[in-house]
Short mmCIF file of C-alpha atoms in Angstrom, two decimals:
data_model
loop_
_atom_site.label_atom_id
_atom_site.label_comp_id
_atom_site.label_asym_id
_atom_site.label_seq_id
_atom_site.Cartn_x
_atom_site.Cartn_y
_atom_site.Cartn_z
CA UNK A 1 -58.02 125.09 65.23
CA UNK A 2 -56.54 125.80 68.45
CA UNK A 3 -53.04 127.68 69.08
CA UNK A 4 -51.49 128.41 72.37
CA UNK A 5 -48.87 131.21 72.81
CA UNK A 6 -46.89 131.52 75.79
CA UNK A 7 -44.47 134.02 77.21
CA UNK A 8 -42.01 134.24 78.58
CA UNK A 9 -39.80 131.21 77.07
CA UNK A 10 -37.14 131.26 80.22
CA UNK A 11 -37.52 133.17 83.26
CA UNK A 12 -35.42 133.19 86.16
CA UNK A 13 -36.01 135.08 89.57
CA UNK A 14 -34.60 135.26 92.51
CA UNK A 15 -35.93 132.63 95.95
CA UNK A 16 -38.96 134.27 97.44
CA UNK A 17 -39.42 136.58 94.47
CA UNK A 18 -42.78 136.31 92.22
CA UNK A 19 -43.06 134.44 88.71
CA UNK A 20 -45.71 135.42 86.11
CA UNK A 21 -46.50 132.91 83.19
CA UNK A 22 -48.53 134.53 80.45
CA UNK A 23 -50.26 132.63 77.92
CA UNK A 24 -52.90 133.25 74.98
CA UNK A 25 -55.42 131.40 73.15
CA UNK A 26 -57.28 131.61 69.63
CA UNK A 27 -60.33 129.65 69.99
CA UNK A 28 -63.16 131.52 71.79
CA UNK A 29 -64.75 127.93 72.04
CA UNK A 30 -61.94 126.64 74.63
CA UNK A 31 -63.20 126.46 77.97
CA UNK A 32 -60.72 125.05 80.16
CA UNK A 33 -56.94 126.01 81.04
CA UNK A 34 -55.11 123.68 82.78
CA UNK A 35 -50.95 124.27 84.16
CA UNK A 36 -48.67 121.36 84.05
CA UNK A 37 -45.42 121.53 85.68
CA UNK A 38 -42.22 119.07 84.52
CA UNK A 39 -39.43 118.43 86.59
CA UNK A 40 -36.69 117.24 84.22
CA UNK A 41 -36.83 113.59 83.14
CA UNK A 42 -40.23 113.40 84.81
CA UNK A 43 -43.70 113.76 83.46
CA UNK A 44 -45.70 116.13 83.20
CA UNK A 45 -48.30 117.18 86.27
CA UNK A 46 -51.01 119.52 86.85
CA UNK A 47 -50.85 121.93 89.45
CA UNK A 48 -53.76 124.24 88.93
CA UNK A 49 -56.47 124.28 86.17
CA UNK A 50 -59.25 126.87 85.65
CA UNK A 51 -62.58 126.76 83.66
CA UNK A 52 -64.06 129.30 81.40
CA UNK A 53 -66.97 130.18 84.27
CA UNK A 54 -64.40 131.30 86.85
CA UNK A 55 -61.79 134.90 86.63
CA UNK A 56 -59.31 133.57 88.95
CA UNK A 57 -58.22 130.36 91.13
CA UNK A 58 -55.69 130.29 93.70
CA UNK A 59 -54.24 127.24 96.18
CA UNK A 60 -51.87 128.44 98.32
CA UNK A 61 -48.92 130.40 96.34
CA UNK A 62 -49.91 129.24 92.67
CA UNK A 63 -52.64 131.48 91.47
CA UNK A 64 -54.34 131.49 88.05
CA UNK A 65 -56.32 133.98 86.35
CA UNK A 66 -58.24 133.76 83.18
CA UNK A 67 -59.17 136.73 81.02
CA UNK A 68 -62.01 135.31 78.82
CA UNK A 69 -62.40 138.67 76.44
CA UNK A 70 -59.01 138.99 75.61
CA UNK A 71 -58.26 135.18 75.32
CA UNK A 72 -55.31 135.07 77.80
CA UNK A 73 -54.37 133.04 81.11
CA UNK A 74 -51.65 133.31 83.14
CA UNK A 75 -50.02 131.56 86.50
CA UNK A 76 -48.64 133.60 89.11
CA UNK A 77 -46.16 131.90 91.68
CA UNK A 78 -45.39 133.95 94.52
CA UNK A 79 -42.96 132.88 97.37
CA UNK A 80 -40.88 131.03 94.93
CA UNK A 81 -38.34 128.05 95.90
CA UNK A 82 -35.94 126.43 94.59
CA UNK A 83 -38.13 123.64 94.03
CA UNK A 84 -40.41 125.29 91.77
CA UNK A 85 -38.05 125.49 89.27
CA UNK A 86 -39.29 123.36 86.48
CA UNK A 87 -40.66 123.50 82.75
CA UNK A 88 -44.30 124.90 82.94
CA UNK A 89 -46.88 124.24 80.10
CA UNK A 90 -50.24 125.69 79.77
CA UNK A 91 -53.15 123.91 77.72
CA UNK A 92 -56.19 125.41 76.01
CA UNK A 93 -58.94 122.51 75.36
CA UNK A 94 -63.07 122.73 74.47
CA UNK A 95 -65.36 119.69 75.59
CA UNK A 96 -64.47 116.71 73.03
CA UNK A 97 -61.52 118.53 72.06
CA UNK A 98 -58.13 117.00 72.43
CA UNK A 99 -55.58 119.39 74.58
CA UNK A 100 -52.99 122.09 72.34
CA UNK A 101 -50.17 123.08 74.77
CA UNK A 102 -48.25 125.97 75.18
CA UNK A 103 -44.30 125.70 73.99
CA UNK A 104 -43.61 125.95 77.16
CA UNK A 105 -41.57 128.12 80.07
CA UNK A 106 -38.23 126.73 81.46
CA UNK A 107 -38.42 128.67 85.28
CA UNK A 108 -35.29 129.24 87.13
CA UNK A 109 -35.59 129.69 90.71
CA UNK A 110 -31.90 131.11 92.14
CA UNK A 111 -30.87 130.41 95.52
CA UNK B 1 -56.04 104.19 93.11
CA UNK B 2 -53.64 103.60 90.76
CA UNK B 3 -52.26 106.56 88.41
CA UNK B 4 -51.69 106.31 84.65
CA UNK B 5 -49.64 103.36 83.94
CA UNK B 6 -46.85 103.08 81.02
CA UNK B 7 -44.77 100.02 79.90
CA UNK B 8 -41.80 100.01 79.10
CA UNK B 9 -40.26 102.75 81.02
CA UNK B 10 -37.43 102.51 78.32
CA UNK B 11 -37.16 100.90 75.12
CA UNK B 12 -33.94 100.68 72.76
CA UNK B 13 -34.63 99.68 69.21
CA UNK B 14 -32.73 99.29 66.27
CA UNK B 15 -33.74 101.15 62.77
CA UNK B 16 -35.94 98.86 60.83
CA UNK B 17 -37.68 97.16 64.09
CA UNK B 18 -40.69 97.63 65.35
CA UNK B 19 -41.92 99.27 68.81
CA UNK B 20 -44.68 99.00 70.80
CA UNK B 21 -45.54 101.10 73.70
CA UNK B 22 -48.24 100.88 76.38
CA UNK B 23 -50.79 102.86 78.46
CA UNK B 24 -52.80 101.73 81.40
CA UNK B 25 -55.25 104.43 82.06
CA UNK B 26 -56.61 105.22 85.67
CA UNK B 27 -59.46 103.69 87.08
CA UNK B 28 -62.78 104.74 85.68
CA UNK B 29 -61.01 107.00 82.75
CA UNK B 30 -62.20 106.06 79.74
CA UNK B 31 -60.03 108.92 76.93
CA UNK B 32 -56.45 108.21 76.15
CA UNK B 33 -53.99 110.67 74.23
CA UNK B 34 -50.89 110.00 73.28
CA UNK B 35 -48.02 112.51 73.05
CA UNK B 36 -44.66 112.86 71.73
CA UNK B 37 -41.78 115.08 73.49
CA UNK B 38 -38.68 115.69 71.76
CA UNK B 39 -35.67 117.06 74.04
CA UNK B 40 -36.17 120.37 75.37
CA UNK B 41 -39.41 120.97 73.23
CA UNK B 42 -43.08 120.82 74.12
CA UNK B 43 -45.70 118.18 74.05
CA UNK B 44 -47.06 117.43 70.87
CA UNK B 45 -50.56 115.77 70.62
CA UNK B 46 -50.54 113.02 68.64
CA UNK B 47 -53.70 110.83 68.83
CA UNK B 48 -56.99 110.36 71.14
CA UNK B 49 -58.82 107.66 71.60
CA UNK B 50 -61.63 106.36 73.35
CA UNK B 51 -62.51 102.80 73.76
CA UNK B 52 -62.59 100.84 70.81
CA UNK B 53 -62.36 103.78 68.86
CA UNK B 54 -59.94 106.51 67.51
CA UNK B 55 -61.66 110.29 67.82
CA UNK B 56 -58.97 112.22 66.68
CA UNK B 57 -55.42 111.40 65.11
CA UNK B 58 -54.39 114.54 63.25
CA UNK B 59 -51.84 114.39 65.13
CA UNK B 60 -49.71 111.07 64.27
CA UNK B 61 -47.95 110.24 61.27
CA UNK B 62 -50.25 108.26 58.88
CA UNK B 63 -47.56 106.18 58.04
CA UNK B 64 -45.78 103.46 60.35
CA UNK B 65 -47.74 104.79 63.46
CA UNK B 66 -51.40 103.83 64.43
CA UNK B 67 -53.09 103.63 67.38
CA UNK B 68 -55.34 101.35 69.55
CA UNK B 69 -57.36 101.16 72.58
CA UNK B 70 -59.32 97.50 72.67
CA UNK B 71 -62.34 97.03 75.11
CA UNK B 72 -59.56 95.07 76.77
CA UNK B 73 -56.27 95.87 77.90
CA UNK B 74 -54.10 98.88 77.88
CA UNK B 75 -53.90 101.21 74.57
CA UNK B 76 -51.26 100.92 72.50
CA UNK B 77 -49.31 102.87 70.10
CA UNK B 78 -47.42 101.03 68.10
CA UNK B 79 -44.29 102.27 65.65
CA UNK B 80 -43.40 100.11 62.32
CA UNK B 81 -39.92 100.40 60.95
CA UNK B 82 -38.45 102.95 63.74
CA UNK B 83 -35.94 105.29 62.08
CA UNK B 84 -33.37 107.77 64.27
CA UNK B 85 -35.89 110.80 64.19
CA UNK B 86 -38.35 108.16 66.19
CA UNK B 87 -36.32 108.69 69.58
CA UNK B 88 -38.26 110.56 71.97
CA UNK B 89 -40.19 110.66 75.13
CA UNK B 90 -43.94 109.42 74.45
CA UNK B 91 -46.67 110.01 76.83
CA UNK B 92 -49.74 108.99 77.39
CA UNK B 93 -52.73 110.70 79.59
CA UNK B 94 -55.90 109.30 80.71
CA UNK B 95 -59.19 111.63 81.22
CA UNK B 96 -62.64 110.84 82.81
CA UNK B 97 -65.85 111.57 81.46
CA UNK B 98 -66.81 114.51 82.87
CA UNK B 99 -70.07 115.84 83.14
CA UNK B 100 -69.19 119.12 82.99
CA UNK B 101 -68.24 118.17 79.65
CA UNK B 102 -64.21 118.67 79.85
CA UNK B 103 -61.48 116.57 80.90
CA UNK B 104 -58.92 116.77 83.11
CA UNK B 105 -55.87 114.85 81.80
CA UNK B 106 -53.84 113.00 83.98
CA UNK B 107 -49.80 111.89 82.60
CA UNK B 108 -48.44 108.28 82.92
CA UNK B 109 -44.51 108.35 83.42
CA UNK B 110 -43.96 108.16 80.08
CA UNK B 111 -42.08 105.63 78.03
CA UNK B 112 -38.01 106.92 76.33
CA UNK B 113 -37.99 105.54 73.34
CA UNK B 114 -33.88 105.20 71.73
CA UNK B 115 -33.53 104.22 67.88
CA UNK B 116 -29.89 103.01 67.39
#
């Protein structure tokens, strides 16, 4: 089956800075990636999602890009506020398939 | 349109009882998945289901958990004889059918489940 792998686990940057979320997948079947982001106590949303046809996706200063050969996605954040900070989850899924999510990456965004 | 619904927002039981928790998918979505989120930790797929039938549960307990999602009515997952390690957050997501033959999941608020 499916397993996700992402890195780093925490990361904390400095307002304005960038923020680069790395993850990697097993299953060469999985054709969709989507990014959920989880304010604490709240539930999980998506913020940008990519499919296995497309490199790279951007809306406004969240960016993804999807390597399909070497099985790895990753979000970029650039501009970052303190309102970004959050727990972001990736997701690897193939049609009929049910979601397997990353472990997760706790984001600290310092004033 | 209404997002993905979830009832109760919190629910305290004691060890022995039972709970049962609900999902209202969105309008038009017809997949429901249930997950479990421990404090801290990541979401952890538990079941799928589709209407009137369960596609894949590899990922609940086959014992005191099951599943349901009835032509009518919200899905529910329901939780016999809740012991401490129970207490969690448990969410649910509801997907269309796609025809580009994957889902986008969308997350209800989730339902905080406390075993005393």
């Amino acid at each position: 089956g499916e397993n996700v792998e992402q890195h780093p686990s925490t990361l904390s940057v400095q307002e304005g800075d960038s923020a680069v979320i790395k993850c990697t997948y097993s299953d060469s079947a999985s054709n969709y990636f989507p990014w959920y982001k989880q304010e604490l106590g709240k539930r999980p949303q998506l913020i940008i999602d990519i499919r296995s046809n497309v490199g790279e996706k951007k809306d406004q200063r969240i960016a993804v890009t999807l390597n399909k050969t070497a099985k790895h996605f990753s979000l970029h954040i650039t501009e970052t506020q303190p309102e970004d900070s959050a727990v972001y989850f990736c997701a690897a899924t193939a049609y009929g398939q049910n979601f397997v999510f990353g472990p997760g990456t706790r984001l600290s965004v310092l004033p | 349109n209404a997002g993905v619904m979830q009832n109760p927002r919190h629910l305290v039981r004691r060890r022995g009882q039972e709970a049962r928790l609900r999902c209202s998918p969105m309008k038009g979505h017809s997949h429901v998945y249930w997950y479990r989120q421990l404090p801290e930790e990541g979401l952890k797929f538990m079941v799928y289901l589709q209407k009137e039938n369960i596609i894949d549960e590899s990922g609940m307990p086959k014992e005191r958990f099951s599943a349901e999602f009835p032509k009518e009515g919200p899905s529910i997952l329901r939780i016999q004889q809740v012991v401490r390690g129970d207490s969690a957050a448990y969410f649910c997501a509801s997907s269309p059918t796609d025809i580009t033959g994957t889902d986008t999941q969308y997350f209800g608020p989730g339902t905080r489940l406390t075993v005393l």
